[in-house]
Tab-separated table of C-alpha atoms and ligand atoms in Angstrom:
chain	number	residue	atom	x	y	z
A	17	UNK	CA	-31.426	29.036	39.640
A	18	UNK	CA	-27.932	29.940	40.382
A	19	UNK	CA	-26.290	30.723	36.675
A	20	UNK	CA	-22.883	29.544	38.423
A	21	UNK	CA	-23.869	26.742	40.583
A	22	UNK	CA	-22.366	23.984	38.266
A	23	UNK	CA	-22.647	21.448	41.117
A	24	UNK	CA	-26.211	21.695	40.650
A	25	UNK	CA	-26.164	21.668	37.176
A	26	UNK	CA	-24.057	18.703	37.249
A	27	UNK	CA	-26.431	16.552	38.806
A	28	UNK	CA	-28.891	16.785	35.764
A	29	UNK	CA	-25.685	15.647	32.844
A	30	UNK	CA	-26.772	12.086	33.068
A	31	UNK	CA	-30.015	12.789	31.963
A	32	UNK	CA	-29.100	15.325	29.483
A	33	UNK	CA	-26.877	12.843	28.148
A	34	UNK	CA	-29.111	10.388	27.348
A	35	UNK	CA	-32.082	12.721	25.689
A	36	UNK	CA	-29.100	14.107	23.695
A	37	UNK	CA	-28.277	10.789	22.433
A	38	UNK	CA	-31.975	9.642	22.316
A	39	UNK	CA	-32.314	12.732	19.797
A	40	UNK	CA	-29.390	12.185	17.445
A	41	UNK	CA	-30.879	8.461	17.362
A	42	UNK	CA	-34.325	10.000	16.240
A	43	UNK	CA	-33.068	12.297	13.573
A	44	UNK	CA	-30.632	9.788	12.116
A	45	UNK	CA	-32.122	8.232	9.485
A	46	UNK	CA	-33.664	11.523	8.064
A	47	UNK	CA	-32.365	12.542	4.660
A	48	UNK	CA	-31.451	15.944	5.336
A	49	UNK	CA	-29.723	18.125	2.062
A	50	UNK	CA	-29.593	21.825	1.920
A	51	UNK	CA	-32.770	22.388	1.136
A	52	UNK	CA	-35.620	19.952	1.009
A	53	UNK	CA	-38.485	17.875	3.855
A	54	UNK	CA	-35.470	16.600	5.599
A	55	UNK	CA	-34.446	19.773	7.078
A	56	UNK	CA	-37.939	20.551	8.007
A	57	UNK	CA	-38.616	17.377	9.617
A	58	UNK	CA	-35.616	17.513	11.332
A	59	UNK	CA	-36.456	21.119	12.978
A	60	UNK	CA	-39.964	19.685	13.531
A	61	UNK	CA	-38.160	17.297	15.756
A	62	UNK	CA	-36.307	20.408	17.306
A	63	UNK	CA	-39.030	21.700	18.237
A	64	UNK	CA	-40.378	19.034	20.634
A	65	UNK	CA	-37.556	20.877	22.757
A	66	UNK	CA	-37.465	24.265	21.767
A	67	UNK	CA	-40.117	26.533	20.259
A	68	UNK	CA	-37.971	27.174	17.213
A	69	UNK	CA	-38.844	29.465	14.427
A	70	UNK	CA	-39.206	28.205	10.795
A	71	UNK	CA	-37.754	30.236	8.048
A	72	UNK	CA	-38.530	29.603	4.214
A	73	UNK	CA	-36.206	31.535	1.693
A	74	UNK	CA	-37.551	31.216	-1.635
A	75	UNK	CA	-35.384	29.395	-4.534
A	76	UNK	CA	-33.769	32.404	-6.706
A	77	UNK	CA	-33.380	34.740	-4.055
A	78	UNK	CA	-30.137	36.555	-4.709
A	79	UNK	CA	-27.845	36.117	-1.561
A	80	UNK	CA	-24.922	38.343	-1.788
A	81	UNK	CA	-22.838	36.569	-4.521
A	82	UNK	CA	-24.863	33.343	-4.327
A	83	UNK	CA	-28.647	32.284	-5.936
A	84	UNK	CA	-30.661	30.207	-3.295
A	85	UNK	CA	-30.948	26.597	-5.298
A	86	UNK	CA	-34.029	24.892	-6.447
A	87	UNK	CA	-35.216	22.517	-3.491
A	88	UNK	CA	-34.567	18.993	-3.817
A	89	UNK	CA	-36.632	16.249	-2.474
A	90	UNK	CA	-36.367	12.617	-2.706
A	91	UNK	CA	-38.716	9.634	-2.209
A	92	UNK	CA	-36.856	6.204	-3.317
A	93	UNK	CA	-33.507	5.397	-5.389
A	94	UNK	CA	-32.186	1.797	-6.034
A	95	UNK	CA	-29.790	-0.213	-8.461
A	96	UNK	CA	-31.577	-3.786	-9.195
A	97	UNK	CA	-29.595	-6.215	-11.697
A	98	UNK	CA	-31.095	-7.809	-14.500
A	99	UNK	CA	-32.383	-10.627	-12.429
A	100	UNK	CA	-34.473	-7.992	-10.304
A	101	UNK	CA	-32.335	-8.459	-7.430
A	102	UNK	CA	-32.110	-4.604	-5.641
A	103	UNK	CA	-28.658	-4.730	-4.786
A	104	UNK	CA	-28.537	-0.583	-3.547
A	105	UNK	CA	-31.439	0.528	-1.630
A	106	UNK	CA	-31.664	4.065	-0.353
A	107	UNK	CA	-34.003	2.980	2.054
A	108	UNK	CA	-31.459	0.994	3.815
A	109	UNK	CA	-28.611	3.841	3.795
A	110	UNK	CA	-29.487	7.438	2.435
A	111	UNK	CA	-25.877	7.912	1.640
A	112	UNK	CA	-26.235	5.361	-1.049
A	113	UNK	CA	-27.541	8.498	-3.299
A	114	UNK	CA	-25.144	11.176	-4.452
A	115	UNK	CA	-27.308	14.249	-2.839
A	116	UNK	CA	-29.108	16.770	-4.856
A	117	UNK	CA	-29.025	14.073	-7.715
A	118	UNK	CA	-31.639	14.255	-10.478
A	119	UNK	CA	-34.137	12.202	-11.050
A	120	UNK	CA	-33.538	9.476	-13.310
A	121	UNK	CA	-35.560	5.722	-14.356
A	122	UNK	CA	-33.371	3.909	-16.980
A	123	UNK	CA	-31.435	0.687	-17.984
A	124	UNK	CA	-27.701	0.916	-18.221
A	125	UNK	CA	-24.479	-1.800	-18.836
A	126	UNK	CA	-22.269	-1.762	-16.055
A	127	UNK	CA	-19.406	0.605	-17.784
A	128	UNK	CA	-21.764	3.553	-18.134
A	129	UNK	CA	-23.403	3.214	-14.760
A	130	UNK	CA	-19.580	3.282	-13.220
A	131	UNK	CA	-19.243	6.548	-14.095
A	132	UNK	CA	-22.098	7.081	-11.800
A	133	UNK	CA	-20.870	5.232	-8.746
A	134	UNK	CA	-18.690	6.641	-5.605
A	135	UNK	CA	-16.599	4.688	-3.542
A	136	UNK	CA	-13.836	4.646	-1.183
A	137	UNK	CA	-11.082	2.052	-2.364
A	138	UNK	CA	-8.797	2.963	0.738
A	139	UNK	CA	-11.765	2.348	3.077
A	140	UNK	CA	-13.486	-0.677	1.078
A	141	UNK	CA	-16.260	-1.476	3.882
A	142	UNK	CA	-17.273	2.301	3.923
A	143	UNK	CA	-20.052	4.124	1.886
A	144	UNK	CA	-19.002	7.532	1.226
A	145	UNK	CA	-21.176	10.900	1.580
A	146	UNK	CA	-20.757	12.858	-1.570
A	147	UNK	CA	-23.211	15.821	-2.664
A	148	UNK	CA	-23.814	17.662	-6.084
A	149	UNK	CA	-25.458	21.050	-5.155
A	150	UNK	CA	-24.845	23.342	-7.902
A	151	UNK	CA	-24.149	20.979	-10.978
A	152	UNK	CA	-26.703	18.742	-11.886
A	153	UNK	CA	-25.842	15.668	-11.786
A	154	UNK	CA	-27.067	11.776	-10.449
A	155	UNK	CA	-24.838	8.698	-8.989
A	156	UNK	CA	-24.702	6.258	-6.228
A	157	UNK	CA	-22.380	5.491	-3.330
A	158	UNK	CA	-21.322	2.530	-2.180
A	159	UNK	CA	-18.917	0.268	-0.346
A	160	UNK	CA	-15.672	-0.610	-2.891
A	161	UNK	CA	-15.926	-4.351	-1.575
A	162	UNK	CA	-19.540	-4.174	-2.954
A	163	UNK	CA	-18.241	-2.107	-6.179
A	164	UNK	CA	-15.931	-4.845	-6.719
A	165	UNK	CA	-18.510	-7.771	-7.177
A	166	UNK	CA	-20.681	-5.999	-9.694
A	167	UNK	CA	-20.761	-8.019	-12.719
A	168	UNK	CA	-21.286	-6.901	-16.389
A	169	UNK	CA	-24.763	-6.656	-17.358
A	170	UNK	CA	-27.172	-4.255	-17.264
A	171	UNK	CA	-28.860	-2.350	-14.431
A	172	UNK	CA	-31.784	-0.686	-13.416
A	173	UNK	CA	-31.303	2.427	-12.144
A	174	UNK	CA	-33.963	4.432	-10.483
A	175	UNK	CA	-33.948	7.471	-8.509
A	176	UNK	CA	-37.283	8.920	-7.478
A	177	UNK	CA	-35.834	12.544	-6.447
A	178	UNK	CA	-37.099	15.999	-7.296
A	179	UNK	CA	-35.380	19.183	-8.345
A	180	UNK	CA	-38.208	22.094	-7.993
A	181	UNK	CA	-38.841	25.589	-7.118
A	182	UNK	CA	-39.368	25.869	-3.774
A	183	UNK	CA	-37.828	26.991	-0.650
A	184	UNK	CA	-34.463	26.941	1.677
A	185	UNK	CA	-35.275	26.163	5.196
A	186	UNK	CA	-33.389	27.408	8.394
A	187	UNK	CA	-34.792	27.238	11.889
A	188	UNK	CA	-33.881	30.212	14.674
A	189	UNK	CA	-34.685	30.255	18.045
A	190	UNK	CA	-33.715	33.752	20.152
A	191	UNK	CA	-33.282	34.255	23.507
A	192	UNK	CA	-33.693	37.792	25.148
A	193	UNK	CA	-31.751	38.224	27.935
A	194	UNK	CA	-31.409	41.507	29.791
A	195	UNK	CA	-29.280	43.115	27.331
A	196	UNK	CA	-29.269	43.330	23.391
A	197	UNK	CA	-25.980	42.078	23.208
A	198	UNK	CA	-25.949	38.935	21.484
A	199	UNK	CA	-24.087	35.910	21.509
A	200	UNK	CA	-24.656	33.303	17.902
A	201	UNK	CA	-24.489	29.882	18.703
A	202	UNK	CA	-25.063	27.635	15.359
A	203	UNK	CA	-24.817	24.114	13.723
A	204	UNK	CA	-26.226	22.991	10.263
A	205	UNK	CA	-29.175	20.939	8.904
A	206	UNK	CA	-27.785	19.654	5.720
A	207	UNK	CA	-26.258	16.441	6.654
A	208	UNK	CA	-27.953	13.049	5.972
A	209	UNK	CA	-27.358	10.126	8.412
A	210	UNK	CA	-24.089	11.067	9.516
A	211	UNK	CA	-23.663	11.223	13.455
A	212	UNK	CA	-20.868	13.209	14.404
A	213	UNK	CA	-20.462	15.813	11.714
A	214	UNK	CA	-22.860	16.784	11.763
A	215	UNK	CA	-26.088	15.610	14.070
A	216	UNK	CA	-24.093	15.967	17.452
A	217	UNK	CA	-23.976	19.861	16.913
A	218	UNK	CA	-27.635	20.159	16.410
A	219	UNK	CA	-28.369	17.892	19.382
A	220	UNK	CA	-25.735	19.873	21.285
A	221	UNK	CA	-27.185	22.840	20.289
A	222	UNK	CA	-30.464	21.954	21.063
A	223	UNK	CA	-30.225	21.024	24.633
A	224	UNK	CA	-27.723	24.233	25.056
A	225	UNK	CA	-30.835	26.244	23.887
A	226	UNK	CA	-32.933	24.245	26.017
A	227	UNK	CA	-30.710	24.632	29.482
A	228	UNK	CA	-30.105	28.326	28.803
A	229	UNK	CA	-33.977	28.839	28.663
A	230	UNK	CA	-34.011	28.183	32.278
A	231	UNK	CA	-31.123	30.476	33.314
A	232	UNK	CA	-31.613	34.170	34.163
A	233	UNK	CA	-29.060	35.816	31.745
A	234	UNK	CA	-27.635	39.223	30.639
A	235	UNK	CA	-26.968	38.331	26.868
A	236	UNK	CA	-29.331	37.414	24.438
A	237	UNK	CA	-28.971	34.338	22.829
A	238	UNK	CA	-29.652	33.651	19.012
A	239	UNK	CA	-29.532	29.657	18.062
A	240	UNK	CA	-29.148	28.913	14.417
A	241	UNK	CA	-29.840	25.637	12.526
A	242	UNK	CA	-29.109	26.260	8.726
A	243	UNK	CA	-27.505	24.545	6.505
A	244	UNK	CA	-23.918	24.530	5.504
A	245	UNK	CA	-22.440	27.478	2.966
A	246	UNK	CA	-25.780	28.292	1.949
A	247	UNK	CA	-27.704	28.795	4.452
A	248	UNK	CA	-25.038	31.185	6.459
A	249	UNK	CA	-24.919	33.315	3.733
A	250	UNK	CA	-28.588	33.753	3.500
A	251	UNK	CA	-28.976	34.101	7.130
A	252	UNK	CA	-26.080	37.045	7.012
A	253	UNK	CA	-27.943	38.570	3.809
A	254	UNK	CA	-31.198	38.471	5.484
A	255	UNK	CA	-30.255	39.950	9.354
A	256	UNK	CA	-27.592	42.422	8.215
A	257	UNK	CA	-28.652	45.281	10.191
A	258	UNK	CA	-28.623	42.495	13.460
A	259	UNK	CA	-24.857	41.735	12.800
A	260	UNK	CA	-23.543	44.309	15.132
A	261	UNK	CA	-25.632	43.091	18.321
A	262	UNK	CA	-23.484	40.089	17.875
A	263	UNK	CA	-20.459	40.038	20.438
A	264	UNK	CA	-19.420	36.548	20.236
A	265	UNK	CA	-20.082	33.260	18.513
A	266	UNK	CA	-19.104	29.640	18.315
A	267	UNK	CA	-20.133	27.472	15.283
A	268	UNK	CA	-20.673	23.710	16.772
A	269	UNK	CA	-19.675	20.427	14.858
A	270	UNK	CA	-17.706	17.486	15.622
A	271	UNK	CA	-18.548	17.121	19.345
A	272	UNK	CA	-19.301	13.672	19.684
A	273	UNK	CA	-16.753	11.401	19.241
A	274	UNK	CA	-13.906	10.361	21.554
A	275	UNK	CA	-10.859	12.712	20.724
A	276	UNK	CA	-9.981	15.490	22.209
A	277	UNK	CA	-10.953	18.912	21.868
A	278	UNK	CA	-9.997	21.143	19.380
A	279	UNK	CA	-10.628	24.968	19.579
A	280	UNK	CA	-10.237	26.901	16.081
A	281	UNK	CA	-9.852	30.644	16.932
A	282	UNK	CA	-11.709	33.430	15.162
A	283	UNK	CA	-10.452	35.421	12.116
A	284	UNK	CA	-9.735	38.290	14.901
A	285	UNK	CA	-7.413	35.700	17.216
A	286	UNK	CA	-7.207	37.722	20.205
A	287	UNK	CA	-11.202	38.197	21.138
A	288	UNK	CA	-13.060	37.539	24.259
A	289	UNK	CA	-14.930	34.215	22.476
A	290	UNK	CA	-11.133	33.191	22.150
A	291	UNK	CA	-9.378	33.435	24.956
A	292	UNK	CA	-12.701	32.546	27.228
A	293	UNK	CA	-12.447	29.498	25.277
A	294	UNK	CA	-8.925	28.697	25.593
A	295	UNK	CA	-8.686	29.501	29.288
A	296	UNK	CA	-11.602	27.027	30.061
A	297	UNK	CA	-10.398	24.273	27.949
A	298	UNK	CA	-7.241	24.499	30.103
A	299	UNK	CA	-9.315	24.626	33.005
A	300	UNK	CA	-11.039	21.176	32.653
A	301	UNK	CA	-8.342	19.282	32.767
A	302	UNK	CA	-9.045	17.403	29.364
A	303	UNK	CA	-6.322	17.749	26.681
A	304	UNK	CA	-7.225	19.943	23.886
A	305	UNK	CA	-5.238	21.659	20.863
A	306	UNK	CA	-5.644	25.178	19.528
A	307	UNK	CA	-5.940	25.923	15.858
A	308	UNK	CA	-5.536	29.413	14.556
A	309	UNK	CA	-7.946	30.405	12.059
A	310	UNK	CA	-7.799	29.316	8.573
A	311	UNK	CA	-10.803	29.962	5.668
A	312	UNK	CA	-11.407	26.429	5.352
A	313	UNK	CA	-14.144	24.253	7.543
A	314	UNK	CA	-17.699	25.148	8.012
A	315	UNK	CA	-19.624	28.133	8.516
A	316	UNK	CA	-16.944	30.596	10.167
A	317	UNK	CA	-15.964	31.079	6.827
A	318	UNK	CA	-18.746	33.140	5.955
A	319	UNK	CA	-18.741	34.677	10.099
A	320	UNK	CA	-15.277	35.316	9.619
A	321	UNK	CA	-15.213	36.613	5.838
A	322	UNK	CA	-13.581	40.260	5.745
A	323	UNK	CA	-16.871	41.901	5.450
A	324	UNK	CA	-17.825	40.219	8.739
A	325	UNK	CA	-15.219	39.542	10.476
A	326	UNK	CA	-17.149	38.380	13.697
A	327	UNK	CA	-15.498	37.337	16.794
A	328	UNK	CA	-16.605	33.736	16.305
A	329	UNK	CA	-14.444	30.464	16.707
A	330	UNK	CA	-15.544	26.600	16.530
A	331	UNK	CA	-15.121	24.223	19.527
A	332	UNK	CA	-15.066	20.718	18.075
A	333	UNK	CA	-13.723	17.431	19.398
A	334	UNK	CA	-11.870	15.820	16.230
A	335	UNK	CA	-12.003	18.354	13.620
A	336	UNK	CA	-13.438	17.939	10.441
A	337	UNK	CA	-11.643	15.799	7.949
A	338	UNK	CA	-8.976	14.749	10.805
A	339	UNK	CA	-10.831	11.396	11.850
A	340	UNK	CA	-11.172	8.686	9.223
A	341	UNK	CA	-14.933	8.051	9.681
A	342	UNK	CA	-15.560	11.665	8.281
A	343	UNK	CA	-18.282	11.893	5.672
A	344	UNK	CA	-18.512	8.002	5.260
A	345	UNK	CA	-20.943	5.323	6.514
A	346	UNK	CA	-18.499	4.844	9.571
A	347	UNK	CA	-19.745	8.127	11.134
A	348	UNK	CA	-22.544	6.379	12.737
A	349	UNK	CA	-24.761	5.920	16.002
A	350	UNK	CA	-21.563	3.685	17.112
A	351	UNK	CA	-18.861	6.073	16.411
A	352	UNK	CA	-20.720	8.846	18.773
A	353	UNK	CA	-21.796	8.389	22.403
A	354	UNK	CA	-23.613	10.350	24.833
A	355	UNK	CA	-20.576	10.480	27.385
A	356	UNK	CA	-18.777	12.347	24.890
A	357	UNK	CA	-21.644	14.589	23.702
A	358	UNK	CA	-21.741	15.798	27.248
A	359	UNK	CA	-18.678	16.450	28.137
A	360	UNK	CA	-18.521	18.820	25.121
A	361	UNK	CA	-22.217	20.162	26.473
A	362	UNK	CA	-20.283	20.748	29.482
A	363	UNK	CA	-17.163	22.629	28.026
A	364	UNK	CA	-19.829	24.881	26.072
A	365	UNK	CA	-21.786	25.661	29.132
A	366	UNK	CA	-18.770	26.422	31.117
A	367	UNK	CA	-17.724	28.666	28.401
A	368	UNK	CA	-21.396	30.570	28.380
A	369	UNK	CA	-21.429	30.595	31.924
A	370	UNK	CA	-18.054	32.544	32.259
A	371	UNK	CA	-19.037	35.062	29.365
A	372	UNK	CA	-21.633	35.939	31.381
A	373	UNK	CA	-19.744	36.355	34.318
A	374	UNK	CA	-17.680	38.919	32.567
A	375	UNK	CA	-20.300	40.694	31.044
A	376	UNK	CA	-18.738	44.251	30.026
A	377	UNK	CA	-15.751	43.656	32.145
A	378	UNK	CA	-13.237	42.152	29.735
A	379	UNK	CA	-9.934	43.449	28.553
A	380	UNK	CA	-8.103	42.309	25.938
A	381	UNK	CA	-4.989	40.632	26.023
A	382	UNK	CA	-1.855	42.795	24.801
A	383	UNK	CA	-1.597	42.280	20.914
A	384	UNK	CA	1.144	40.313	19.372
A	385	UNK	CA	3.325	42.459	17.516
A	386	UNK	CA	2.485	43.314	14.022
A	387	UNK	CA	4.715	41.502	11.732
A	388	UNK	CA	3.435	42.753	8.623
A	389	UNK	CA	5.949	43.966	6.397
A	390	UNK	CA	4.993	47.649	5.900
A	391	UNK	CA	7.169	48.055	2.410
A	392	UNK	CA	5.160	45.544	0.592
A	393	UNK	CA	3.051	46.732	-1.952
A	394	UNK	CA	1.413	43.919	-3.165
A	395	UNK	CA	-1.800	44.402	-1.373
A	396	UNK	CA	-5.440	43.521	-2.549
A	397	UNK	CA	-8.900	44.268	-1.709
A	398	UNK	CA	-11.554	41.339	-1.617
A	399	UNK	CA	-14.018	42.868	-3.960
A	400	UNK	CA	-17.328	40.893	-2.821
A	401	UNK	CA	-16.132	40.586	0.967
A	402	UNK	CA	-19.211	39.517	2.514
A	403	UNK	CA	-18.984	36.092	2.762
A	404	UNK	CA	-17.330	34.003	0.306
A	405	UNK	CA	-18.022	34.590	-3.778
A	406	UNK	CA	-19.522	31.910	-5.899
A	407	UNK	CA	-16.668	29.788	-7.170
A	408	UNK	CA	-18.254	27.549	-8.779
A	409	UNK	CA	-20.317	30.204	-11.133
A	410	UNK	CA	-17.493	31.857	-12.541
A	411	UNK	CA	-15.765	28.263	-13.208
A	412	UNK	CA	-13.075	28.606	-10.894
A	413	UNK	CA	-14.245	25.421	-8.824
A	414	UNK	CA	-13.925	23.158	-11.667
A	415	UNK	CA	-10.412	24.731	-12.325
A	416	UNK	CA	-9.724	24.147	-8.592
A	417	UNK	CA	-10.706	20.327	-8.834
A	418	UNK	CA	-8.294	19.623	-11.699
A	419	UNK	CA	-5.406	21.133	-10.104
A	420	UNK	CA	-4.000	20.507	-6.833
A	421	UNK	CA	-5.823	20.956	-3.931
A	422	UNK	CA	-3.227	23.797	-2.749
A	423	UNK	CA	-4.809	26.214	-5.190
A	424	UNK	CA	-8.188	25.805	-3.440
A	425	UNK	CA	-6.478	26.503	-0.475
A	426	UNK	CA	-4.537	29.346	-1.929
A	427	UNK	CA	-7.950	30.895	-3.448
A	428	UNK	CA	-9.692	31.029	0.497
A	429	UNK	CA	-6.537	32.347	1.784
A	430	UNK	CA	-6.400	35.053	-0.672
A	431	UNK	CA	-9.776	36.052	-0.638
A	432	UNK	CA	-9.959	36.036	3.349
A	433	UNK	CA	-6.982	38.350	4.445
A	434	UNK	CA	-7.574	40.394	1.312
A	435	UNK	CA	-8.954	43.217	3.307
A	436	UNK	CA	-6.311	46.036	2.404
A	437	UNK	CA	-3.913	45.337	5.503
A	438	UNK	CA	-2.315	42.244	4.208
A	439	UNK	CA	0.112	42.171	1.297
A	440	UNK	CA	0.734	38.728	-0.568
A	441	UNK	CA	3.809	38.157	1.362
A	442	UNK	CA	2.026	38.573	4.364
A	443	UNK	CA	-0.704	35.988	3.238
A	444	UNK	CA	2.163	33.733	2.065
A	445	UNK	CA	3.570	33.741	5.722
A	446	UNK	CA	0.596	33.601	8.044
A	447	UNK	CA	-1.103	30.769	5.439
A	448	UNK	CA	2.132	29.013	4.970
A	449	UNK	CA	1.988	28.643	0.829
A	450	UNK	CA	4.430	29.407	-1.111
A	451	UNK	CA	4.603	33.008	-2.566
A	452	UNK	CA	4.421	32.004	-6.019
A	453	UNK	CA	1.584	30.442	-5.314
A	454	UNK	CA	-0.266	33.586	-3.846
A	455	UNK	CA	0.826	35.457	-6.300
A	456	UNK	CA	-0.353	33.494	-8.752
A	457	UNK	CA	-3.700	32.965	-7.218
A	458	UNK	CA	-3.946	36.780	-7.194
A	459	UNK	CA	-3.786	37.128	-10.694
A	460	UNK	CA	-6.276	34.407	-11.055
A	461	UNK	CA	-8.770	36.261	-8.980
A	462	UNK	CA	-8.017	39.497	-10.680
A	463	UNK	CA	-8.730	38.478	-14.090
A	464	UNK	CA	-12.268	37.050	-12.413
A	465	UNK	CA	-12.815	40.628	-10.698
A	466	UNK	CA	-13.063	39.276	-7.247
A	467	UNK	CA	-9.813	41.228	-6.392
A	468	UNK	CA	-8.495	44.700	-6.620
A	469	UNK	CA	-5.088	45.968	-6.400
A	470	UNK	CA	-4.839	48.723	-3.962
A	471	UNK	CA	-0.764	49.643	-3.654
B	585	ZN	ZN1	-19.537	17.735	6.094
């Protein structure tokens, strides 16, 4: 097949679009998490499309600053009234259970039960998606409308789950090209019944891998199906020797809604993948926006941590957090459509074909003038530069929850940009966060041995 014959490729689009949506529908009911059988089942289904390899990494394995947690599985969960009526049922929606809930079988008065119920008062029809990965807890999520109908009395609570030593499971598919230089394409597999975030990414990556398998390619391609954050950290730890081969990468998420495209640049900001993605979006005639890198979001946080600083961007439609359906039961099979998935597929394919066309020919655009203030002497080094440090085990995460979200953001910025090149005032300018908060954050991180002052 001629790689660049896009018209020939386009004639396949109606079939691919329908098949993508079919796979999305098949994966939708599965209760996934960062570990457990939901992920295995998901990978097994993907194996019907591409020969993905399954990896199992035992609980307790140290991966940079993190430890692989216990494996979580769940059979059933419900809340029953004292009259025996099931009012919240995991089998109707897996979002009803706080993901990673410990097992419980109990009878509780409403006042106690309420401390374990999560709702969205501003979106009273929607069931929220909530997790408690690194903090053992149990809970239920329900619509605020239903919550308001709960009457005083005793409720029977059952969560038939298990949290035991086991494995973290991820999938990997490698496509050897003529050359050993690699393009890394990733998605995350840890969300339960949520379509745009991130089943859309899983589906797009599967079909992209299947499609590219049929072409003659210069680059080699690595496709990762990993649980978000801990999966990216695990993969980077286990594959450190392969990392220098990665020339470009994209994190695939939120690609199935009707919104315009969003390209989030790599931390480097001016790499071939950044310029190629932006050029393809410009040529496509689609409306789009470009975001500079920021150290919040998906797995680019790990791939673009200062110790790796990989040329990886993220191409989305409406970005996470920016659509009201995000992390709720409204991110469902109606919200995502085959026609949007195939548009996203087409843009991804064009970017890849362009990278293939330019193999070995890329000339970076002239660098922007360095705006850093060289007189500044507040320069720090992140002592844990490979992936994000685990803030929760240091009590920093809880602290953050009690402080305003600005501090959480400030921690991410200071850690990500403290590579010995950016002063605190640079970090303040780049992040748009006021200097005093950046300064305070650096003091907090110094105290926790996460930073070292170099000038
Ligand atoms: Zn998410």
